[in-house]
Every structure is written in C-alpha cells, then in structure tokens.
Coordinates of C-alpha atoms and ligand atoms in Angstrom, one line a residue:
M1 CA 0.1 -0.2 0.2
Y2 CA 2.7 2.3 0.9
E3 CA 4.5 1.7 -2.5
T4 CA 1.1 2.8 -4.4
A5 CA 0.7 5.8 -2.3
R6 CA 4.6 6.9 -3.0
T7 CA 3.9 6.8 -6.6
K8 CA 0.9 8.4 -6.3
Y9 CA 2.3 11.1 -4.4
Q10 CA 5.3 11.2 -6.8
A11 CA 2.8 12.2 -9.6
W12 CA 2.3 15.2 -7.7
G13 CA 5.9 16.2 -7.4
I14 CA 5.6 14.9 -3.5
D15 CA 8.7 13.1 -2.0
T16 CA 7.1 10.9 0.6
E17 CA 10.4 9.6 1.8
G18 CA 11.5 13.1 2.4
A19 CA 8.3 13.8 4.4
L20 CA 8.6 10.9 6.6
K21 CA 12.2 11.7 7.5
K22 CA 11.4 15.6 8.2
C23 CA 8.2 14.5 10.3
A24 CA 10.2 12.5 12.6
A25 CA 12.6 15.2 13.4
I26 CA 9.9 18.0 14.4
P27 CA 9.5 18.2 18.2
V28 CA 6.1 18.0 19.7
S29 CA 5.7 18.7 23.5
L30 CA 3.2 16.5 25.4
H31 CA 1.8 18.0 28.4
C32 CA 2.1 16.0 31.5
W33 CA -1.4 17.1 33.0
Q34 CA -3.7 15.1 30.7
G35 CA -2.8 12.2 33.0
D36 CA -4.2 13.4 36.2
D37 CA -6.6 16.5 35.2
I38 CA -3.7 18.8 36.5
M39 CA -4.0 17.8 39.9
G40 CA -0.2 17.7 40.4
F41 CA 1.6 16.3 43.7
E42 CA 0.9 18.8 46.0
Q43 CA -0.7 16.8 49.0
N44 CA -3.8 18.7 48.9
G45 CA -3.9 19.7 45.3
G46 CA -7.8 20.0 44.7
G47 CA -7.7 20.0 41.1
A48 CA -7.7 22.8 38.5
S49 CA -9.0 26.5 39.4
G50 CA -8.7 29.7 37.8
G51 CA -11.1 29.5 34.7
I52 CA -9.9 26.2 33.5
Q53 CA -11.8 22.8 34.4
T54 CA -11.4 19.3 33.7
T55 CA -15.0 17.7 33.2
G56 CA -15.5 13.7 33.8
N57 CA -14.9 11.3 36.2
Y58 CA -13.3 8.4 34.3
P59 CA -11.8 5.9 36.5
G60 CA -8.0 5.6 36.6
R61 CA -6.4 9.2 37.1
A62 CA -2.7 9.1 38.1
R63 CA -2.5 9.8 41.7
N64 CA 1.2 10.0 42.3
K65 CA 4.5 10.4 40.1
D66 CA 4.8 6.8 40.1
E67 CA 1.6 6.3 38.3
L68 CA 1.8 9.2 36.1
M69 CA 5.6 8.4 35.1
A70 CA 4.1 4.7 34.3
D71 CA 1.2 6.2 32.2
L72 CA 3.8 8.5 30.5
D73 CA 6.0 5.4 29.6
F74 CA 3.0 3.8 28.1
V75 CA 1.6 6.8 26.3
Y76 CA 5.0 7.7 24.6
S77 CA 5.3 4.0 23.2
F78 CA 2.2 4.8 20.9
I79 CA 3.3 8.1 19.5
P80 CA 5.9 8.3 16.7
G81 CA 8.1 11.3 16.0
K82 CA 10.5 13.4 18.1
K83 CA 8.7 14.1 21.6
R84 CA 9.5 16.5 24.5
L85 CA 7.3 16.5 27.9
S86 CA 5.9 19.9 29.5
L87 CA 5.7 19.8 33.1
H88 CA 4.0 22.2 35.5
A89 CA 5.6 23.4 38.6
I90 CA 2.9 21.5 40.8
Y91 CA 4.8 18.5 39.5
A92 CA 7.6 18.9 41.8
I93 CA 8.8 15.9 43.5
S94 CA 10.4 17.5 46.7
G95 CA 9.3 14.5 49.2
K96 CA 7.4 16.7 51.6
P97 CA 5.0 19.8 51.2
T98 CA 6.8 22.6 49.6
A99 CA 5.5 26.2 49.2
R100 CA 5.1 27.2 45.3
D101 CA 7.5 30.0 46.1
A102 CA 10.3 27.6 47.6
I103 CA 10.5 24.8 45.0
E104 CA 13.8 24.1 43.5
A105 CA 15.5 22.9 40.7
R106 CA 16.6 19.6 42.4
H107 CA 12.7 18.8 42.7
F108 CA 12.9 18.1 39.1
D109 CA 15.9 15.8 38.9
P110 CA 13.7 12.7 38.9
W111 CA 11.9 14.3 35.7
L112 CA 15.2 15.1 34.1
E113 CA 16.1 11.4 34.9
W114 CA 13.0 9.9 33.2
A115 CA 13.5 12.3 30.3
A116 CA 17.0 11.1 29.6
Q117 CA 16.0 7.5 29.6
H118 CA 13.4 8.2 27.1
G119 CA 15.8 10.5 25.1
I120 CA 13.6 13.4 25.3
N121 CA 13.6 17.0 26.5
L122 CA 11.7 18.9 29.0
D123 CA 9.5 22.2 28.9
F124 CA 8.1 24.1 31.9
N125 CA 5.1 26.1 33.4
P126 CA 4.7 28.2 36.5
T127 CA 1.5 27.2 38.1
L128 CA -0.5 30.3 39.1
F129 CA -3.8 28.4 39.8
S130 CA -5.3 25.9 42.1
H131 CA -3.9 27.8 45.3
P132 CA -5.3 29.6 48.1
F133 CA -3.6 32.8 46.8
A134 CA -5.2 32.5 43.5
A135 CA -8.9 31.7 45.0
D136 CA -10.2 35.2 44.0
G137 CA -8.9 34.9 40.5
L138 CA -6.0 37.4 40.7
T139 CA -2.3 36.5 41.0
L140 CA 0.4 38.6 39.5
S141 CA -2.1 41.6 39.0
H142 CA -3.4 41.4 42.7
P143 CA -4.1 44.3 44.6
D144 CA -2.3 43.2 47.6
K145 CA 1.5 43.3 47.0
S146 CA 2.1 40.4 49.5
I147 CA 0.4 38.1 47.2
R148 CA 1.9 39.6 44.2
D149 CA 5.0 39.0 45.7
F150 CA 4.5 35.5 46.4
W151 CA 3.6 35.0 42.7
I152 CA 6.7 36.9 41.6
R153 CA 8.9 34.5 43.8
H154 CA 7.1 31.5 42.3
V155 CA 7.7 32.4 38.8
K156 CA 11.2 33.6 39.6
A157 CA 11.8 30.1 41.2
C158 CA 10.3 28.5 38.0
R159 CA 12.5 30.4 35.4
S160 CA 15.4 29.1 37.4
I161 CA 14.3 25.6 37.3
A162 CA 13.5 26.1 33.5
A163 CA 17.1 27.5 33.0
Y164 CA 18.7 24.6 35.1
I165 CA 16.5 22.0 33.0
G166 CA 17.5 23.7 29.9
E167 CA 21.2 23.6 30.8
K168 CA 21.3 20.0 31.9
Q169 CA 19.4 18.8 29.1
G170 CA 21.3 20.8 26.5
S171 CA 18.0 22.2 24.7
A172 CA 16.3 25.3 25.7
C173 CA 13.6 24.7 28.0
L174 CA 10.3 26.8 27.2
N175 CA 9.1 28.4 30.5
N176 CA 5.5 29.6 29.6
I177 CA 3.6 32.0 32.1
W178 CA -0.2 31.6 32.0
I179 CA -2.0 33.5 34.7
P180 CA -5.9 33.3 35.5
D181 CA -6.3 36.8 36.4
G182 CA -9.7 38.3 35.8
L183 CA -13.0 39.2 37.1
K184 CA -16.4 37.9 37.0
N185 CA -18.3 41.2 36.7
P186 CA -17.3 44.4 35.2
P187 CA -14.3 46.1 36.6
A188 CA -14.1 49.7 37.6
D189 CA -10.6 50.2 36.8
R190 CA -9.2 48.1 33.8
L191 CA -6.0 49.7 33.8
S192 CA -4.2 49.3 37.0
P193 CA -4.3 45.6 37.2
R194 CA -2.3 45.7 33.9
L195 CA 0.0 48.0 35.1
R196 CA 0.7 45.8 38.2
L197 CA 0.9 42.8 35.8
R198 CA 3.4 44.6 33.6
D199 CA 5.3 45.6 36.6
A200 CA 5.4 42.3 38.3
L201 CA 6.6 40.8 35.0
D202 CA 9.4 43.3 34.9
E203 CA 10.5 42.3 38.2
I204 CA 10.4 38.7 37.1
F205 CA 12.4 39.1 33.9
S206 CA 15.0 41.4 35.7
V207 CA 16.8 38.2 36.2
K208 CA 18.6 37.4 33.2
Y209 CA 19.6 33.8 31.9
D210 CA 21.2 32.4 28.8
K211 CA 19.0 32.1 26.2
R212 CA 20.5 28.9 25.3
F213 CA 18.9 27.4 28.3
I214 CA 15.3 29.0 28.6
I215 CA 12.7 30.3 26.1
D216 CA 10.7 33.0 28.0
A217 CA 6.8 33.0 26.8
V218 CA 3.6 34.7 28.1
E219 CA 0.2 33.1 27.3
S220 CA -2.8 35.0 26.8
K221 CA -6.5 34.3 27.1
L222 CA -10.1 35.5 26.1
F223 CA -11.9 34.7 29.5
G224 CA -12.2 32.1 32.1
I225 CA -15.2 30.4 33.5
G226 CA -16.2 32.5 36.4
L227 CA -13.9 35.3 35.3
E228 CA -16.0 36.3 32.1
S229 CA -16.2 40.0 32.4
Y230 CA -12.4 40.9 32.3
T231 CA -9.1 39.3 31.6
V232 CA -6.1 41.2 32.6
G233 CA -3.6 39.3 30.2
T234 CA -5.2 39.9 26.9
S235 CA -3.6 39.1 23.5
E236 CA -2.7 42.8 23.2
F237 CA -1.4 43.2 26.6
Y238 CA 1.0 40.2 26.0
I239 CA 2.0 41.1 22.3
G240 CA 2.7 44.5 23.5
Y241 CA 4.9 43.4 26.5
A242 CA 6.6 40.5 24.8
A243 CA 7.4 42.8 21.7
A244 CA 8.9 45.5 24.0
R245 CA 10.8 43.2 26.3
G246 CA 12.1 40.7 23.9
I247 CA 10.5 37.5 24.9
N248 CA 7.7 35.5 23.2
V249 CA 4.2 35.0 23.0
L250 CA 2.7 31.5 23.5
L251 CA -0.6 30.9 21.2
D252 CA -2.9 28.7 22.6
S253 CA -5.6 27.7 20.0
G254 CA -8.4 27.8 22.7
H255 CA -7.7 31.2 23.6
Y256 CA -9.3 33.5 21.0
H257 CA -12.8 34.4 19.9
P258 CA -14.4 31.5 17.9
T259 CA -14.0 32.8 14.3
E260 CA -10.2 33.8 15.0
L261 CA -7.6 31.1 14.0
V262 CA -4.2 30.4 15.5
S263 CA -3.0 29.0 12.2
D264 CA -3.5 32.5 10.6
K265 CA -1.8 34.2 13.8
I266 CA 1.4 32.0 13.9
P267 CA 2.9 33.7 10.3
S268 CA 2.1 37.3 11.8
M269 CA 4.1 36.5 15.0
L270 CA 6.9 35.0 12.7
A271 CA 7.3 38.4 11.2
F272 CA 8.3 39.8 14.3
F273 CA 9.2 37.2 17.1
E274 CA 12.1 34.7 17.0
K275 CA 10.1 31.8 18.6
V276 CA 6.3 31.2 18.4
P277 CA 5.4 28.3 21.2
L278 CA 2.0 26.9 20.5
H279 CA -0.4 25.2 23.0
V280 CA -2.5 23.0 20.6
T281 CA -5.9 22.2 21.7
R282 CA -9.5 22.0 20.5
A283 CA -12.2 24.4 21.8
V284 CA -15.7 23.5 21.6
R285 CA -17.5 26.7 22.1
W286 CA -15.2 28.0 24.8
D287 CA -11.6 27.1 25.7
S288 CA -12.8 23.6 26.7
D289 CA -9.4 21.8 26.0
H290 CA -11.1 19.0 24.0
V291 CA -8.9 16.3 22.6
V292 CA -7.1 17.5 19.4
L293 CA -8.8 15.9 16.4
F294 CA -7.4 15.2 12.8
E295 CA -9.5 18.2 11.7
D296 CA -9.1 21.4 9.6
E297 CA -7.6 23.9 11.9
I298 CA -5.1 21.5 13.1
K299 CA -4.3 20.4 9.7
E300 CA -4.0 24.2 8.8
I301 CA -1.6 25.1 12.0
A302 CA 0.8 22.3 10.5
N303 CA 0.5 23.5 7.0
T304 CA 1.3 27.1 8.2
I305 CA 4.4 25.9 10.2
I306 CA 5.8 23.8 7.2
R307 CA 5.1 26.4 4.7
S308 CA 6.9 29.0 6.5
N309 CA 9.8 27.1 7.0
A310 CA 9.5 27.4 10.7
E311 CA 9.6 24.0 12.2
D312 CA 12.8 25.4 14.3
R313 CA 10.9 28.4 15.4
V314 CA 7.4 27.2 16.1
L315 CA 7.5 25.3 19.3
I316 CA 4.8 23.1 19.4
G317 CA 3.2 21.9 22.6
L318 CA -0.2 20.4 23.4
D319 CA -2.7 21.5 26.0
Y320 CA -6.0 19.4 26.4
F321 CA -7.4 17.7 29.4
D322 CA -10.4 15.2 29.1
A323 CA -11.5 13.2 32.0
S324 CA -14.6 11.9 30.6
I325 CA -12.8 9.2 28.7
N326 CA -9.8 6.9 29.2
R327 CA -7.1 9.5 30.0
I328 CA -4.3 7.3 28.0
A329 CA -6.6 7.3 24.9
A330 CA -7.2 10.8 24.9
W331 CA -3.4 11.6 25.4
V332 CA -2.3 9.4 22.5
T333 CA -5.2 10.4 20.4
G334 CA -4.4 14.1 20.5
A335 CA -0.6 13.6 20.0
R336 CA -1.1 11.2 17.1
N337 CA -3.4 13.8 15.4
M338 CA -0.7 16.5 15.8
Q339 CA 1.9 14.0 14.2
K340 CA -0.6 13.1 11.4
A341 CA -1.3 17.0 10.6
L342 CA 2.4 17.5 10.3
L343 CA 3.1 14.4 8.2
N344 CA -0.1 15.6 5.9
A345 CA 1.5 19.1 5.8
L346 CA 4.8 17.8 4.4
L347 CA 2.9 15.7 1.8
A348 CA 2.1 18.8 0.0
P349 CA 3.9 20.3 -3.1
C350 CA 4.4 23.5 -1.1
D351 CA 6.4 25.5 -3.5
E352 CA 4.1 24.8 -6.8
L353 CA 1.1 26.0 -4.2
K354 CA 3.0 29.2 -3.4
A355 CA 3.9 29.6 -7.2
L356 CA 0.2 29.5 -8.0
Q357 CA -0.6 31.8 -5.3
D358 CA 2.0 34.5 -6.7
A359 CA 0.9 34.0 -10.3
G360 CA -2.5 34.8 -9.2
N361 CA -3.6 31.2 -10.5
Y362 CA -6.3 31.0 -8.1
S363 CA -8.6 28.5 -9.8
K364 CA -5.7 26.1 -10.1
L365 CA -4.7 26.6 -6.6
L366 CA -8.1 25.8 -5.3
V367 CA -8.6 22.7 -7.2
M368 CA -5.1 21.2 -6.3
Q369 CA -5.7 22.1 -2.6
E370 CA -9.2 20.0 -2.9
E371 CA -7.4 17.2 -4.9
L372 CA -4.6 16.7 -2.4
K373 CA -7.0 16.0 0.3
T374 CA -8.0 12.6 -1.2
L375 CA -4.6 11.3 -1.8
P376 CA -3.9 7.9 0.1
F377 CA -2.6 9.6 3.3
G378 CA -3.2 6.7 5.5
A379 CA -0.6 4.5 3.8
V380 CA 1.8 7.0 4.3
W381 CA 0.9 7.4 7.9
E382 CA 1.0 3.5 8.7
E383 CA 4.5 3.4 7.0
Y384 CA 5.4 6.2 9.3
L385 CA 4.3 4.1 12.2
A386 CA 6.1 1.0 11.0
R387 CA 9.4 2.5 10.3
Q388 CA 9.3 3.8 14.1
K389 CA 7.9 0.4 15.3
I390 CA 4.8 2.2 16.7
A391 CA 1.5 0.1 16.7
V392 CA -0.9 1.0 14.1
D393 CA -3.5 -0.9 16.3
W394 CA -2.9 0.3 19.5
F395 CA -6.4 0.9 21.5
P396 CA -6.8 -3.0 22.3
V397 CA -3.5 -2.4 24.2
V398 CA -4.7 0.5 26.1
E399 CA -8.0 -1.4 26.8
Q400 CA -5.7 -4.1 28.4
Y401 CA -3.8 -1.5 30.4
E402 CA -7.4 0.0 31.8
R403 CA -8.4 -3.4 32.9
D404 CA -4.8 -4.4 34.3
V405 CA -3.7 -1.2 35.9
L406 CA -6.1 1.9 35.7
T407 CA -9.3 0.0 37.2
K408 CA -7.2 -0.9 40.0
R409 CA -6.4 2.5 41.1
Ligands
RNT1 C1 -5.2 27.9 30.5 C2 -4.0 27.8 29.7 C3 -3.1 27.1 30.4 C4 -3.3 25.9 30.9 C5 -2.2 24.8 31.5 C6 -2.5 23.9 32.3 O1 -6.3 28.4 30.0 O2 -4.5 27.3 28.8 O3 -2.1 27.0 29.3 O4 -4.3 25.2 30.3 O5 -1.0 25.6 31.7
ZN2 ZN1 -2.7 26.7 27.1

C-alpha cells in the first residue's frame, strides 16, 4: 500500500520519503497534565481552578509520580516522532509539602532522569492557579502586594528551574507563563491591574538567563469560567509586553474568539518574534480543551508551520485535558493527530502551491488544494508508524492496560 501511495504522491511531485524523515525530526511537547486532570503532586491539590476545568470522572487518574510516569511511559510508546514533555510546577517531586515559592531545581531531577531515559527534553510552566493565593482569581495583578510578591517569587523560582533544566538537557526549556487573572463582573478600573501585571513581569524578567537554556513566553486568554467580564492578560497586553521586552508569546488555540484562527496568527507572529510557542488544543464553543482531532484547523496549523519553513521557530506543545474518557486514549489520540497533521502538511507540493498563489492562478490553486485531500495519506501514515515500530492498532493495548492497571487504582 505504501509503494502505491508513494507513486501517487510522486505524480504530484511529492517526495514521501523526504516527508517521513522530516516529520520524525519535528519535536512535539506532550503535556503531562492530561494524565491526572492537572492535580499535580501537592498533598492537598484539589484540582484545576482559575477559569480552567477538567470535566468527567473516568476511572484511573494517575494519583502520584509513579503512576504518572508509568502512564507516560505507556503513552510515549504509541506516539511516533520526536517528543518532549511539558511539566507544570505542581509536578515537583520534593518528598514533603513545599510552598510554591520554595520549589527548587533539584525537585525536578527525577523528571530529568525520566526524560534522559527516554531521550527526550523537558519544557516548563509556573502554576499560578489551584492555590489559596489564587482563589479570588488574581495572582500577579493582585492589589495586595504580598500576594503579588508571592507569585513573583514563584515565577522566579520556575525560571531558574527551567534554565537549570535547559542547561542539563542541552536544549532550551520553554518557560510559559499563564495566569488566570480576571473578574467575573465588570471592573471599575481596567488599567491598574494591567500596570501591576506589567511591573510584576518586569520584576520577574529582571533576572537574566542564557537564551540557550530558557525560552521565556507569556500566554494570553480571552476569558475563564467564572472570570467572564475582564481578563488582565489579553492578547494585546502580552503581544505588546513581549515585543517591548524581547520575550515570546505563546498562542493557545483555545484562547481566542471562535472565528479567530491560530493558524493565521502564527505567520503574523513569525514576522516579529524569534520563537512562536503553541498550545494546541480543541476549543468547543469555549476554551474547553477537548482532545485534538485530525480536523481542519490542526491541519492548517501544521500547514502554516511547514510552509513558513518554521519547524525550528514554532515550538509545538499540546494542552488538552479530558477526564470523560480513558485518559491514556485521550493523550495518545491528540498527540498522534498532531503528528498526522505534520505529516499531512509535509505531503504537499508547497513550492508549487506558493507559485500558483503568486501567479494569481487561484483556480488551479483551489483545485489542487482540494485534490490533495483525497490522496492516500493513510498508507503513508501507517508506513511512518511501522518505521518507528509504533503500533497501528494501539487501542486494544490501552483497553488491556485499563483492565490491568487503571481500574485497580
Ligand atoms: C489555561 C491555559 C494554560 C493551562 C495549562 C494547564 O487556559 O491554556 O496553558 O491550560 O497551563
Ligand atoms: Zn494553554
């Protein structure tokens, strides 16, 4: 089947062999938090708060580091391509209750060991939610200086951890800051919280690290559940901040108005920013963080990365959490779909399509784009899996794992 597919693609001037090789080299950072509903390892971790929500109560959530690492081992065995792992600060392994502003790099050494065993690199996120000091929905923009200072110390600790990780692994670690800050009802003053956030970030970024070890990013959002009327960290706020201060903006595909598309924002950001980190997720009517499917917007995100020759500058990360289905199946499905989208994007005659656009030959461009959709992609995908010794028929193995491991938790 692959040979037939190869010939068909060749007729379109598409080199499947080249696509298979290139795809395997593009890193995708898997998020650790799909495995435990973003609970983390803090003793009294009560689950996500701050405008994000995991819905569902499927059995088998990972309850500690051993279970989460075991699930990750399993998940990674089903995903082709080059993988990274994105951690949150609440996944610190400190052995005793540790305040968020007291976490240290050594608390992530077990993760570095895990990653080294798997030949992957790590990314990082400060956790400014699910905490008593974030209970009113405000953190770095809080009017109370002592609360702001607590979170400033937390993010500073996180940046030093990310820089440590980056140096140890020999690959820059993305440190992405997302805060829930917002109000449920209309604010009286929309400016002051933003100025406080700006100043808090300036304090955080006053510490300089080698860019070879850490990539700093900030992530905006439209609104959060319970914080519908006002968001401090809007897209405008962070794009302005990042451009002015020389850091990067992370684009989460669930964080914009439903008619705005991250696939179109990526090239706009590429015109001005060195790196464009992503949180790929699927928003259903709001930032619902559904499992990524192999559908149009994810294909277009991959297309734009490939056609902009930006595989090294767009840092692909995943961010969905579904607790209504087997969490392993959710994880694997989304990650494989990201891989499919990348392979699909590589299986297109990009130069020819661009030339048609520039020549104003929009009829042929439209026709070709549509014809490409029905080429035998599945056969190339199966070949991609086979070459990396990844199971095509993986779900029965996950069902067995559910019976043997997950239901016993
Ligand atoms: C929330 C943001 C944020 C989180 C993760 C857990 O709306 O998308 O990135 O989902 O950090
Ligand atoms: Zn996100």
